Short mmCIF file of the N, C-alpha and C atoms (twelve columns), coordinates in Angstrom:
data_MODEL
# 
_entry.id   MODEL 
# 
loop_
_atom_site.group_PDB 
_atom_site.id 
_atom_site.type_symbol 
_atom_site.label_atom_id 
_atom_site.label_alt_id 
_atom_site.label_comp_id 
_atom_site.label_asym_id 
_atom_site.label_seq_id 
_atom_site.Cartn_x 
_atom_site.Cartn_y 
_atom_site.Cartn_z 
_atom_site.pdbx_PDB_model_num 
ATOM 1   N N  . ASN A 1   -20.958 -16.720 13.056 1 
ATOM 2   C CA . ASN A 1   -21.957 -16.364 12.049 1 
ATOM 3   C C  . ASN A 1   -21.574 -16.883 10.663 1 
ATOM 4   N N  . GLY A 2   -20.911 -18.029 10.599 1 
ATOM 5   C CA . GLY A 2   -20.546 -18.607 9.315  1 
ATOM 6   C C  . GLY A 2   -19.401 -17.906 8.625  1 
ATOM 7   N N  . LYS A 3   -18.560 -17.227 9.389  1 
ATOM 8   C CA . LYS A 3   -17.436 -16.484 8.817  1 
ATOM 9   C C  . LYS A 3   -16.135 -16.934 9.470  1 
ATOM 10  N N  . ILE A 4   -15.032 -16.725 8.743  1 
ATOM 11  C CA . ILE A 4   -13.701 -16.956 9.284  1 
ATOM 12  C C  . ILE A 4   -12.892 -15.685 9.074  1 
ATOM 13  N N  . LEU A 5   -12.178 -15.275 10.120 1 
ATOM 14  C CA . LEU A 5   -11.360 -14.076 10.046 1 
ATOM 15  C C  . LEU A 5   -9.959  -14.462 9.583  1 
ATOM 16  N N  . VAL A 6   -9.507  -13.865 8.501  1 
ATOM 17  C CA . VAL A 6   -8.199  -14.144 7.918  1 
ATOM 18  C C  . VAL A 6   -7.477  -12.821 7.682  1 
ATOM 19  N N  . HIS A 7   -6.221  -12.925 7.320  1 
ATOM 20  C CA . HIS A 7   -5.514  -11.715 6.922  1 
ATOM 21  C C  . HIS A 7   -4.814  -11.958 5.595  1 
ATOM 22  N N  . ARG A 8   -4.444  -10.846 4.975  1 
ATOM 23  C CA . ARG A 8   -3.756  -10.909 3.690  1 
ATOM 24  C C  . ARG A 8   -2.750  -9.772  3.638  1 
ATOM 25  N N  . ASN A 9   -1.552  -10.109 3.234  1 
ATOM 26  C CA . ASN A 9   -0.564  -9.079  2.969  1 
ATOM 27  C C  . ASN A 9   -0.927  -8.483  1.615  1 
ATOM 28  N N  . VAL A 10  -1.020  -7.174  1.529  1 
ATOM 29  C CA . VAL A 10  -1.446  -6.541  0.283  1 
ATOM 30  C C  . VAL A 10  -0.493  -6.838  -0.875 1 
ATOM 31  N N  . ASN A 11  0.708   -7.329  -0.564 1 
ATOM 32  C CA . ASN A 11  1.683   -7.672  -1.598 1 
ATOM 33  C C  . ASN A 11  1.636   -9.150  -1.995 1 
ATOM 34  N N  . SER A 12  0.693   -9.906  -1.444 1 
ATOM 35  C CA . SER A 12  0.586   -11.325 -1.780 1 
ATOM 36  C C  . SER A 12  -0.758  -11.599 -2.448 1 
ATOM 37  N N  . ASN A 13  -0.883  -12.799 -2.992 1 
ATOM 38  C CA . ASN A 13  -2.112  -13.147 -3.708 1 
ATOM 39  C C  . ASN A 13  -2.954  -14.177 -2.963 1 
ATOM 40  N N  . HIS A 14  -2.717  -14.347 -1.644 1 
ATOM 41  C CA . HIS A 14  -3.501  -15.322 -0.892 1 
ATOM 42  C C  . HIS A 14  -3.847  -14.790 0.505  1 
ATOM 43  N N  . TYR A 15  -4.856  -15.408 1.082  1 
ATOM 44  C CA . TYR A 15  -5.238  -15.152 2.470  1 
ATOM 45  C C  . TYR A 15  -4.557  -16.192 3.351  1 
ATOM 46  N N  . ALA A 16  -4.409  -15.866 4.626  1 
ATOM 47  C CA . ALA A 16  -3.855  -16.818 5.592  1 
ATOM 48  C C  . ALA A 16  -4.578  -16.632 6.917  1 
ATOM 49  N N  . LEU A 17  -4.469  -17.637 7.755  1 
ATOM 50  C CA . LEU A 17  -5.039  -17.536 9.090  1 
ATOM 51  C C  . LEU A 17  -4.215  -16.547 9.908  1 
ATOM 52  N N  . MET A 18  -4.877  -15.858 10.829 1 
ATOM 53  C CA . MET A 18  -4.156  -14.948 11.705 1 
ATOM 54  C C  . MET A 18  -3.128  -15.746 12.489 1 
ATOM 55  N N  . GLY A 19  -2.040  -15.119 12.811 1 
ATOM 56  C CA . GLY A 19  -1.006  -15.834 13.532 1 
ATOM 57  C C  . GLY A 19  -0.365  -14.986 14.611 1 
ATOM 58  N N  . GLY A 20  0.522   -15.621 15.316 1 
ATOM 59  C CA . GLY A 20  1.272   -14.956 16.363 1 
ATOM 60  C C  . GLY A 20  2.073   -15.974 17.123 1 
ATOM 61  N N  . ARG A 21  2.923   -15.475 17.958 1 
ATOM 62  C CA . ARG A 21  3.781   -16.369 18.731 1 
ATOM 63  C C  . ARG A 21  3.311   -16.460 20.170 1 
ATOM 64  N N  . VAL A 22  3.419   -17.673 20.694 1 
ATOM 65  C CA . VAL A 22  3.082   -17.910 22.091 1 
ATOM 66  C C  . VAL A 22  4.250   -17.424 22.946 1 
ATOM 67  N N  . LYS A 23  3.942   -16.693 23.999 1 
ATOM 68  C CA . LYS A 23  4.982   -16.270 24.934 1 
ATOM 69  C C  . LYS A 23  5.258   -17.412 25.914 1 
ATOM 70  N N  . ILE A 24  6.466   -17.469 26.433 1 
ATOM 71  C CA . ILE A 24  6.835   -18.497 27.395 1 
ATOM 72  C C  . ILE A 24  5.860   -18.459 28.575 1 
ATOM 73  N N  . GLY A 25  5.281   -19.618 28.896 1 
ATOM 74  C CA . GLY A 25  4.352   -19.722 30.015 1 
ATOM 75  C C  . GLY A 25  2.923   -19.320 29.689 1 
ATOM 76  N N  . GLU A 26  2.663   -18.953 28.437 1 
ATOM 77  C CA . GLU A 26  1.331   -18.485 28.030 1 
ATOM 78  C C  . GLU A 26  0.556   -19.633 27.385 1 
ATOM 79  N N  . ASP A 27  -0.687  -19.845 27.807 1 
ATOM 80  C CA . ASP A 27  -1.497  -20.886 27.186 1 
ATOM 81  C C  . ASP A 27  -2.072  -20.371 25.869 1 
ATOM 82  N N  . SER A 28  -2.547  -21.298 25.040 1 
ATOM 83  C CA . SER A 28  -2.989  -20.940 23.689 1 
ATOM 84  C C  . SER A 28  -4.192  -20.000 23.693 1 
ATOM 85  N N  . GLU A 29  -5.119  -20.168 24.632 1 
ATOM 86  C CA . GLU A 29  -6.289  -19.279 24.690 1 
ATOM 87  C C  . GLU A 29  -5.861  -17.846 24.982 1 
ATOM 88  N N  . THR A 30  -4.954  -17.680 25.924 1 
ATOM 89  C CA . THR A 30  -4.455  -16.346 26.251 1 
ATOM 90  C C  . THR A 30  -3.717  -15.745 25.062 1 
ATOM 91  N N  . THR A 31  -2.969  -16.581 24.340 1 
ATOM 92  C CA . THR A 31  -2.246  -16.115 23.157 1 
ATOM 93  C C  . THR A 31  -3.208  -15.574 22.109 1 
ATOM 94  N N  . VAL A 32  -4.277  -16.323 21.825 1 
ATOM 95  C CA . VAL A 32  -5.252  -15.889 20.821 1 
ATOM 96  C C  . VAL A 32  -5.859  -14.545 21.232 1 
ATOM 97  N N  . LYS A 33  -6.271  -14.436 22.478 1 
ATOM 98  C CA . LYS A 33  -6.874  -13.184 22.959 1 
ATOM 99  C C  . LYS A 33  -5.889  -12.022 22.835 1 
ATOM 100 N N  . ARG A 34  -4.644  -12.257 23.246 1 
ATOM 101 C CA . ARG A 34  -3.626  -11.201 23.197 1 
ATOM 102 C C  . ARG A 34  -3.330  -10.785 21.762 1 
ATOM 103 N N  . GLU A 35  -3.152  -11.760 20.872 1 
ATOM 104 C CA . GLU A 35  -2.817  -11.448 19.484 1 
ATOM 105 C C  . GLU A 35  -3.927  -10.645 18.794 1 
ATOM 106 N N  . VAL A 36  -5.176  -11.032 19.016 1 
ATOM 107 C CA . VAL A 36  -6.285  -10.287 18.404 1 
ATOM 108 C C  . VAL A 36  -6.339  -8.866  18.977 1 
ATOM 109 N N  . MET A 37  -6.109  -8.718  20.272 1 
ATOM 110 C CA . MET A 37  -6.101  -7.390  20.883 1 
ATOM 111 C C  . MET A 37  -4.948  -6.555  20.331 1 
ATOM 112 N N  . GLU A 38  -3.755  -7.156  20.230 1 
ATOM 113 C CA . GLU A 38  -2.597  -6.422  19.721 1 
ATOM 114 C C  . GLU A 38  -2.770  -6.012  18.266 1 
ATOM 115 N N  . GLU A 39  -3.298  -6.917  17.441 1 
ATOM 116 C CA . GLU A 39  -3.383  -6.650  16.010 1 
ATOM 117 C C  . GLU A 39  -4.612  -5.845  15.607 1 
ATOM 118 N N  . LEU A 40  -5.740  -6.076  16.305 1 
ATOM 119 C CA . LEU A 40  -6.991  -5.452  15.883 1 
ATOM 120 C C  . LEU A 40  -7.639  -4.558  16.940 1 
ATOM 121 N N  . GLY A 41  -7.146  -4.633  18.173 1 
ATOM 122 C CA . GLY A 41  -7.748  -3.830  19.241 1 
ATOM 123 C C  . GLY A 41  -9.125  -4.322  19.644 1 
ATOM 124 N N  . LYS A 42  -9.381  -5.617  19.455 1 
ATOM 125 C CA . LYS A 42  -10.697 -6.194  19.737 1 
ATOM 126 C C  . LYS A 42  -10.601 -7.233  20.847 1 
ATOM 127 N N  . LYS A 43  -11.565 -7.202  21.767 1 
ATOM 128 C CA . LYS A 43  -11.670 -8.242  22.784 1 
ATOM 129 C C  . LYS A 43  -12.477 -9.383  22.215 1 
ATOM 130 N N  . ILE A 44  -12.033 -10.601 22.502 1 
ATOM 131 C CA . ILE A 44  -12.739 -11.778 22.013 1 
ATOM 132 C C  . ILE A 44  -12.974 -12.746 23.156 1 
ATOM 133 N N  . GLU A 45  -13.865 -13.660 22.908 1 
ATOM 134 C CA . GLU A 45  -14.128 -14.771 23.822 1 
ATOM 135 C C  . GLU A 45  -13.862 -16.055 23.052 1 
ATOM 136 N N  . VAL A 46  -12.935 -16.873 23.532 1 
ATOM 137 C CA . VAL A 46  -12.632 -18.151 22.888 1 
ATOM 138 C C  . VAL A 46  -13.696 -19.149 23.323 1 
ATOM 139 N N  . ILE A 47  -14.377 -19.754 22.352 1 
ATOM 140 C CA . ILE A 47  -15.500 -20.634 22.687 1 
ATOM 141 C C  . ILE A 47  -15.285 -22.081 22.248 1 
ATOM 142 N N  . GLY A 48  -14.150 -22.371 21.621 1 
ATOM 143 C CA . GLY A 48  -13.913 -23.743 21.217 1 
ATOM 144 C C  . GLY A 48  -12.620 -23.899 20.467 1 
ATOM 145 N N  . TYR A 49  -12.256 -25.143 20.240 1 
ATOM 146 C CA . TYR A 49  -11.025 -25.494 19.545 1 
ATOM 147 C C  . TYR A 49  -11.396 -26.197 18.247 1 
ATOM 148 N N  . VAL A 50  -10.778 -25.805 17.147 1 
ATOM 149 C CA . VAL A 50  -11.125 -26.349 15.846 1 
ATOM 150 C C  . VAL A 50  -10.127 -27.403 15.385 1 
ATOM 151 N N  . THR A 51  -8.870  -27.013 15.244 1 
ATOM 152 C CA . THR A 51  -7.918  -27.921 14.619 1 
ATOM 153 C C  . THR A 51  -6.479  -27.554 14.922 1 
ATOM 154 N N  . THR A 52  -5.634  -28.543 14.778 1 
ATOM 155 C CA . THR A 52  -4.189  -28.331 14.701 1 
ATOM 156 C C  . THR A 52  -3.796  -28.714 13.289 1 
ATOM 157 N N  . ILE A 53  -3.082  -27.817 12.618 1 
ATOM 158 C CA . ILE A 53  -2.597  -28.103 11.271 1 
ATOM 159 C C  . ILE A 53  -1.080  -27.994 11.290 1 
ATOM 160 N N  . GLU A 54  -0.424  -29.096 10.932 1 
ATOM 161 C CA . GLU A 54  1.014   -29.048 10.735 1 
ATOM 162 C C  . GLU A 54  1.225   -28.685 9.275  1 
ATOM 163 N N  . ASN A 55  1.804   -27.540 9.045  1 
ATOM 164 C CA . ASN A 55  1.912   -26.995 7.703  1 
ATOM 165 C C  . ASN A 55  3.373   -26.989 7.258  1 
ATOM 166 N N  . PHE A 56  3.674   -27.777 6.225  1 
ATOM 167 C CA . PHE A 56  5.002   -27.824 5.633  1 
ATOM 168 C C  . PHE A 56  4.927   -27.062 4.313  1 
ATOM 169 N N  . PHE A 57  5.782   -26.059 4.151  1 
ATOM 170 C CA . PHE A 57  5.748   -25.291 2.913  1 
ATOM 171 C C  . PHE A 57  7.110   -24.683 2.631  1 
ATOM 172 N N  . GLU A 58  7.255   -24.201 1.399  1 
ATOM 173 C CA . GLU A 58  8.479   -23.533 0.985  1 
ATOM 174 C C  . GLU A 58  8.129   -22.119 0.545  1 
ATOM 175 N N  . MET A 59  8.953   -21.161 0.949  1 
ATOM 176 C CA . MET A 59  8.722   -19.771 0.569  1 
ATOM 177 C C  . MET A 59  10.075  -19.099 0.355  1 
ATOM 178 N N  . LYS A 60  10.230  -18.496 -0.800 1 
ATOM 179 C CA . LYS A 60  11.460  -17.792 -1.152 1 
ATOM 180 C C  . LYS A 60  12.697  -18.655 -0.944 1 
ATOM 181 N N  . GLY A 61  12.588  -19.939 -1.332 1 
ATOM 182 C CA . GLY A 61  13.720  -20.844 -1.278 1 
ATOM 183 C C  . GLY A 61  13.998  -21.476 0.074  1 
ATOM 184 N N  . SER A 62  13.217  -21.145 1.092  1 
ATOM 185 C CA . SER A 62  13.399  -21.739 2.417  1 
ATOM 186 C C  . SER A 62  12.233  -22.651 2.748  1 
ATOM 187 N N  . LYS A 63  12.535  -23.778 3.418  1 
ATOM 188 C CA . LYS A 63  11.495  -24.709 3.829  1 
ATOM 189 C C  . LYS A 63  11.069  -24.396 5.256  1 
ATOM 190 N N  . TYR A 64  9.752   -24.516 5.522  1 
ATOM 191 C CA . TYR A 64  9.190   -24.202 6.829  1 
ATOM 192 C C  . TYR A 64  8.301   -25.331 7.329  1 
ATOM 193 N N  . HIS A 65  8.193   -25.431 8.630  1 
ATOM 194 C CA . HIS A 65  7.241   -26.320 9.301  1 
ATOM 195 C C  . HIS A 65  6.628   -25.493 10.417 1 
ATOM 196 N N  . GLU A 66  5.361   -25.138 10.244 1 
ATOM 197 C CA . GLU A 66  4.671   -24.387 11.282 1 
ATOM 198 C C  . GLU A 66  3.537   -25.226 11.834 1 
ATOM 199 N N  . ILE A 67  3.229   -25.002 13.093 1 
ATOM 200 C CA . ILE A 67  2.117   -25.700 13.729 1 
ATOM 201 C C  . ILE A 67  1.056   -24.659 14.044 1 
ATOM 202 N N  . LEU A 68  -0.094  -24.816 13.411 1 
ATOM 203 C CA . LEU A 68  -1.198  -23.878 13.574 1 
ATOM 204 C C  . LEU A 68  -2.232  -24.485 14.507 1 
ATOM 205 N N  . MET A 69  -2.544  -23.785 15.574 1 
ATOM 206 C CA . MET A 69  -3.599  -24.212 16.489 1 
ATOM 207 C C  . MET A 69  -4.733  -23.216 16.310 1 
ATOM 208 N N  . ASN A 70  -5.865  -23.704 15.830 1 
ATOM 209 C CA . ASN A 70  -6.954  -22.825 15.456 1 
ATOM 210 C C  . ASN A 70  -8.117  -22.951 16.433 1 
ATOM 211 N N  . ASP A 71  -8.477  -21.834 17.012 1 
ATOM 212 C CA . ASP A 71  -9.587  -21.771 17.949 1 
ATOM 213 C C  . ASP A 71  -10.779 -21.092 17.302 1 
ATOM 214 N N  . VAL A 72  -11.959 -21.431 17.787 1 
ATOM 215 C CA . VAL A 72  -13.162 -20.702 17.421 1 
ATOM 216 C C  . VAL A 72  -13.303 -19.586 18.451 1 
ATOM 217 N N  . PHE A 73  -13.493 -18.380 17.980 1 
ATOM 218 C CA . PHE A 73  -13.711 -17.318 18.936 1 
ATOM 219 C C  . PHE A 73  -14.862 -16.443 18.514 1 
ATOM 220 N N  . PHE A 74  -15.408 -15.783 19.487 1 
ATOM 221 C CA . PHE A 74  -16.535 -14.887 19.279 1 
ATOM 222 C C  . PHE A 74  -16.043 -13.479 19.537 1 
ATOM 223 N N  . MET A 75  -16.252 -12.608 18.581 1 
ATOM 224 C CA . MET A 75  -15.851 -11.218 18.738 1 
ATOM 225 C C  . MET A 75  -17.085 -10.406 19.080 1 
ATOM 226 N N  . LYS A 76  -17.079 -9.837  20.274 1 
ATOM 227 C CA . LYS A 76  -18.218 -9.040  20.708 1 
ATOM 228 C C  . LYS A 76  -18.142 -7.673  20.045 1 
ATOM 229 N N  . GLU A 77  -19.148 -7.343  19.296 1 
ATOM 230 C CA . GLU A 77  -19.206 -6.067  18.592 1 
ATOM 231 C C  . GLU A 77  -20.551 -5.411  18.864 1 
ATOM 232 N N  . ASP A 78  -20.538 -4.111  19.004 1 
ATOM 233 C CA . ASP A 78  -21.780 -3.374  19.180 1 
ATOM 234 C C  . ASP A 78  -22.505 -3.168  17.853 1 
ATOM 235 N N  . LYS A 79  -21.792 -3.330  16.775 1 
ATOM 236 C CA . LYS A 79  -22.369 -3.152  15.441 1 
ATOM 237 C C  . LYS A 79  -22.192 -4.434  14.648 1 
ATOM 238 N N  . LYS A 80  -22.715 -4.449  13.413 1 
ATOM 239 C CA . LYS A 80  -22.567 -5.658  12.596 1 
ATOM 240 C C  . LYS A 80  -21.100 -5.902  12.275 1 
ATOM 241 N N  . ILE A 81  -20.789 -7.107  11.881 1 
ATOM 242 C CA . ILE A 81  -19.409 -7.490  11.585 1 
ATOM 243 C C  . ILE A 81  -18.864 -6.624  10.459 1 
ATOM 244 N N  . GLU A 82  -17.688 -6.058  10.711 1 
ATOM 245 C CA . GLU A 82  -16.989 -5.320  9.669  1 
ATOM 246 C C  . GLU A 82  -16.274 -6.358  8.803  1 
ATOM 247 N N  . TYR A 83  -16.295 -6.164  7.503  1 
ATOM 248 C CA . TYR A 83  -15.689 -7.153  6.635  1 
ATOM 249 C C  . TYR A 83  -14.207 -6.921  6.406  1 
ATOM 250 N N  . THR A 84  -13.727 -5.700  6.562  1 
ATOM 251 C CA . THR A 84  -12.303 -5.419  6.454  1 
ATOM 252 C C  . THR A 84  -11.876 -4.665  7.699  1 
ATOM 253 N N  . LEU A 85  -10.829 -5.167  8.358  1 
ATOM 254 C CA . LEU A 85  -10.305 -4.546  9.570  1 
ATOM 255 C C  . LEU A 85  -8.855  -4.166  9.323  1 
ATOM 256 N N  . LYS A 86  -8.381  -3.145  10.022 1 
ATOM 257 C CA . LYS A 86  -7.008  -2.689  9.860  1 
ATOM 258 C C  . LYS A 86  -6.160  -3.116  11.044 1 
ATOM 259 N N  . ASN A 87  -4.899  -3.363  10.777 1 
ATOM 260 C CA . ASN A 87  -3.932  -3.695  11.807 1 
ATOM 261 C C  . ASN A 87  -3.589  -2.419  12.567 1 
ATOM 262 N N  . ILE A 88  -3.663  -2.474  13.897 1 
ATOM 263 C CA . ILE A 88  -3.400  -1.277  14.701 1 
ATOM 264 C C  . ILE A 88  -1.962  -1.209  15.203 1 
ATOM 265 N N  . GLU A 89  -1.138  -2.215  14.841 1 
ATOM 266 C CA . GLU A 89  0.268   -2.228  15.251 1 
ATOM 267 C C  . GLU A 89  1.164   -1.479  14.259 1 
ATOM 268 N N  . GLY A 90  0.572   -0.891  13.250 1 
ATOM 269 C CA . GLY A 90  1.363   -0.191  12.252 1 
ATOM 270 C C  . GLY A 90  1.731   -1.040  11.048 1 
ATOM 271 N N  . GLU A 91  1.202   -2.237  10.980 1 
ATOM 272 C CA . GLU A 91  1.455   -3.124  9.838  1 
ATOM 273 C C  . GLU A 91  0.438   -2.806  8.744  1 
ATOM 274 N N  . ASP A 92  0.658   -1.712  8.026  1 
ATOM 275 C CA . ASP A 92  -0.297  -1.272  7.013  1 
ATOM 276 C C  . ASP A 92  -0.438  -2.250  5.849  1 
ATOM 277 N N  . CYS A 93  0.523   -3.154  5.695  1 
ATOM 278 C CA . CYS A 93  0.454   -4.116  4.589  1 
ATOM 279 C C  . CYS A 93  -0.515  -5.257  4.894  1 
ATOM 280 N N  . LEU A 94  -0.967  -5.380  6.158  1 
ATOM 281 C CA . LEU A 94  -1.897  -6.452  6.524  1 
ATOM 282 C C  . LEU A 94  -3.325  -5.944  6.559  1 
ATOM 283 N N  . LYS A 95  -4.197  -6.668  5.887  1 
ATOM 284 C CA . LYS A 95  -5.631  -6.383  5.888  1 
ATOM 285 C C  . LYS A 95  -6.343  -7.622  6.408  1 
ATOM 286 N N  . TYR A 96  -7.327  -7.438  7.263  1 
ATOM 287 C CA . TYR A 96  -8.068  -8.544  7.867  1 
ATOM 288 C C  . TYR A 96  -9.477  -8.544  7.300  1 
ATOM 289 N N  . GLU A 97  -9.938  -9.717  6.899  1 
ATOM 290 C CA . GLU A 97  -11.260 -9.813  6.287  1 
ATOM 291 C C  . GLU A 97  -12.018 -11.010 6.828  1 
ATOM 292 N N  . TRP A 98  -13.333 -10.866 6.890  1 
ATOM 293 C CA . TRP A 98  -14.225 -11.969 7.241  1 
ATOM 294 C C  . TRP A 98  -14.635 -12.637 5.932  1 
ATOM 295 N N  . LEU A 99  -14.299 -13.914 5.782  1 
ATOM 296 C CA . LEU A 99  -14.698 -14.668 4.594  1 
ATOM 297 C C  . LEU A 99  -15.871 -15.574 4.932  1 
ATOM 298 N N  . ASP A 100 -16.777 -15.711 3.993  1 
ATOM 299 C CA . ASP A 100 -17.956 -16.557 4.154  1 
ATOM 300 C C  . ASP A 100 -17.547 -18.023 3.987  1 
ATOM 301 N N  . ILE A 101 -17.723 -18.826 5.020  1 
ATOM 302 C CA . ILE A 101 -17.313 -20.234 4.985  1 
ATOM 303 C C  . ILE A 101 -18.043 -21.003 3.888  1 
ATOM 304 N N  . SER A 102 -19.288 -20.648 3.593  1 
ATOM 305 C CA . SER A 102 -20.031 -21.363 2.552  1 
ATOM 306 C C  . SER A 102 -19.438 -21.133 1.152  1 
ATOM 307 N N  . LYS A 103 -18.583 -20.128 1.014  1 
ATOM 308 C CA . LYS A 103 -17.929 -19.832 -0.264 1 
ATOM 309 C C  . LYS A 103 -16.415 -20.015 -0.169 1 
ATOM 310 N N  . ILE A 104 -15.957 -20.818 0.804  1 
ATOM 311 C CA . ILE A 104 -14.532 -20.913 1.119  1 
ATOM 312 C C  . ILE A 104 -13.679 -21.368 -0.067 1 
ATOM 313 N N  . ASP A 105 -14.231 -22.184 -0.973 1 
ATOM 314 C CA . ASP A 105 -13.451 -22.653 -2.125 1 
ATOM 315 C C  . ASP A 105 -13.145 -21.537 -3.121 1 
ATOM 316 N N  . GLU A 106 -13.852 -20.422 -3.034 1 
ATOM 317 C CA . GLU A 106 -13.636 -19.307 -3.953 1 
ATOM 318 C C  . GLU A 106 -12.425 -18.459 -3.570 1 
ATOM 319 N N  . TYR A 107 -11.896 -18.654 -2.368 1 
ATOM 320 C CA . TYR A 107 -10.812 -17.810 -1.865 1 
ATOM 321 C C  . TYR A 107 -9.474  -18.531 -1.936 1 
ATOM 322 N N  . PRO A 108 -8.397  -17.797 -2.279 1 
ATOM 323 C CA . PRO A 108 -7.051  -18.383 -2.234 1 
ATOM 324 C C  . PRO A 108 -6.548  -18.375 -0.785 1 
ATOM 325 N N  . LEU A 109 -6.940  -19.378 -0.012 1 
ATOM 326 C CA . LEU A 109 -6.641  -19.450 1.418  1 
ATOM 327 C C  . LEU A 109 -5.588  -20.517 1.681  1 
ATOM 328 N N  . LEU A 110 -4.550  -20.150 2.416  1 
ATOM 329 C CA . LEU A 110 -3.486  -21.075 2.791  1 
ATOM 330 C C  . LEU A 110 -3.381  -21.175 4.305  1 
ATOM 331 N N  . PRO A 111 -3.092  -22.345 4.873  1 
ATOM 332 C CA . PRO A 111 -2.875  -23.600 4.166  1 
ATOM 333 C C  . PRO A 111 -4.181  -24.143 3.595  1 
ATOM 334 N N  . THR A 112 -4.091  -24.835 2.487  1 
ATOM 335 C CA . THR A 112 -5.282  -25.307 1.793  1 
ATOM 336 C C  . THR A 112 -6.118  -26.269 2.618  1 
ATOM 337 N N  . SER A 113 -5.494  -26.993 3.537  1 
ATOM 338 C CA . SER A 113 -6.235  -27.985 4.335  1 
ATOM 339 C C  . SER A 113 -7.266  -27.351 5.262  1 
ATOM 340 N N  . ILE A 114 -7.159  -26.057 5.564  1 
ATOM 341 C CA . ILE A 114 -8.164  -25.430 6.432  1 
ATOM 342 C C  . ILE A 114 -9.526  -25.435 5.750  1 
ATOM 343 N N  . LYS A 115 -9.548  -25.428 4.419  1 
ATOM 344 C CA . LYS A 115 -10.823 -25.449 3.700  1 
ATOM 345 C C  . LYS A 115 -11.601 -26.730 3.982  1 
ATOM 346 N N  . SER A 116 -10.923 -27.875 3.917  1 
ATOM 347 C CA . SER A 116 -11.619 -29.142 4.176  1 
ATOM 348 C C  . SER A 116 -12.062 -29.235 5.631  1 
ATOM 349 N N  . VAL A 117 -11.255 -28.707 6.542  1 
ATOM 350 C CA . VAL A 117 -11.639 -28.701 7.961  1 
ATOM 351 C C  . VAL A 117 -12.933 -27.931 8.151  1 
ATOM 352 N N  . LEU A 118 -13.022 -26.759 7.541  1 
ATOM 353 C CA . LEU A 118 -14.212 -25.920 7.696  1 
ATOM 354 C C  . LEU A 118 -15.434 -26.551 7.033  1 
ATOM 355 N N  . LYS A 119 -15.250 -27.158 5.863  1 
ATOM 356 C CA . LYS A 119 -16.384 -27.773 5.153  1 
ATOM 357 C C  . LYS A 119 -16.891 -29.021 5.855  1 
ATOM 358 N N  . GLU A 120 -15.977 -29.820 6.433  1 
ATOM 359 C CA . GLU A 120 -16.386 -31.036 7.134  1 
ATOM 360 C C  . GLU A 120 -17.121 -30.715 8.425  1 
ATOM 361 N N  . ASN A 121 -16.765 -29.587 9.037  1 
ATOM 362 C CA . ASN A 121 -17.466 -29.086 10.234 1 
ATOM 363 C C  . ASN A 121 -17.492 -30.115 11.374 1 
ATOM 364 N N  . LYS A 122 -16.400 -30.872 11.522 1 
ATOM 365 C CA . LYS A 122 -16.259 -31.845 12.609 1 
ATOM 366 C C  . LYS A 122 -14.979 -31.508 13.355 1 
ATOM 367 N N  . PHE A 123 -15.125 -31.088 14.586 1 
ATOM 368 C CA . PHE A 123 -13.983 -30.594 15.350 1 
ATOM 369 C C  . PHE A 123 -13.839 -31.348 16.658 1 
ATOM 370 N N  . PRO A 124 -12.661 -31.408 17.234 1 
ATOM 371 C CA . PRO A 124 -11.376 -30.972 16.685 1 
ATOM 372 C C  . PRO A 124 -10.786 -32.027 15.767 1 
ATOM 373 N N  . VAL A 125 -9.820  -31.603 14.971 1 
ATOM 374 C CA . VAL A 125 -9.166  -32.490 14.017 1 
ATOM 375 C C  . VAL A 125 -7.700  -32.083 13.896 1 
ATOM 376 N N  . HIS A 126 -6.855  -33.047 13.557 1 
ATOM 377 C CA . HIS A 126 -5.435  -32.800 13.325 1 
ATOM 378 C C  . HIS A 126 -5.154  -33.095 11.861 1 
ATOM 379 N N  . LYS A 127 -4.635  -32.101 11.138 1 
ATOM 380 C CA . LYS A 127 -4.340  -32.261 9.716  1 
ATOM 381 C C  . LYS A 127 -2.861  -32.015 9.465  1 
ATOM 382 N N  . ILE A 128 -2.334  -32.673 8.447  1 
ATOM 383 C CA . ILE A 128 -0.978  -32.411 7.994  1 
ATOM 384 C C  . ILE A 128 -1.085  -31.899 6.571  1 
ATOM 385 N N  . ASN A 129 -0.544  -30.703 6.347  1 
ATOM 386 C CA . ASN A 129 -0.620  -30.039 5.051  1 
ATOM 387 C C  . ASN A 129 0.792   -29.943 4.485  1 
ATOM 388 N N  . LYS A 130 1.004   -30.549 3.318  1 
ATOM 389 C CA . LYS A 130 2.331   -30.498 2.692  1 
ATOM 390 C C  . LYS A 130 2.220   -29.807 1.351  1 
ATOM 391 N N  . ASP A 131 2.663   -28.557 1.313  1 
ATOM 392 C CA . ASP A 131 2.679   -27.784 0.073  1 
ATOM 393 C C  . ASP A 131 4.097   -27.677 -0.474 1 
ATOM 394 N N  . ILE A 132 4.956   -28.643 -0.124 1 
ATOM 395 C CA . ILE A 132 6.337   -28.621 -0.602 1 
ATOM 396 C C  . ILE A 132 6.403   -29.451 -1.868 1 
# 
């Protein structure tokens, strides 16, 4: 519905894509479904693949290289989309929000390259993001 689900640590000033770790032997679709269920208690249906972003960044003096695999998923809800969701794993510092893609430049979203991916609306794509 023209939205992207992101999370934000209440102690930070930016949004980020939801994340999680793949378990040994687990495919990426199963990982996405499991992570959303673990973090939000919601069942989803993965309906497509958007992008792989190799993200190089520095945080608190350490350099990182993460590989983000982003899927399009559909969250089945009996009611309209909630704009703020809570983490059910006890991570009270994490807040999940639906951001309007048409206003994506207004949000402090990292990695920054996800904004161009969403605006170009041509999938799948591989991007390299260097914020170092």
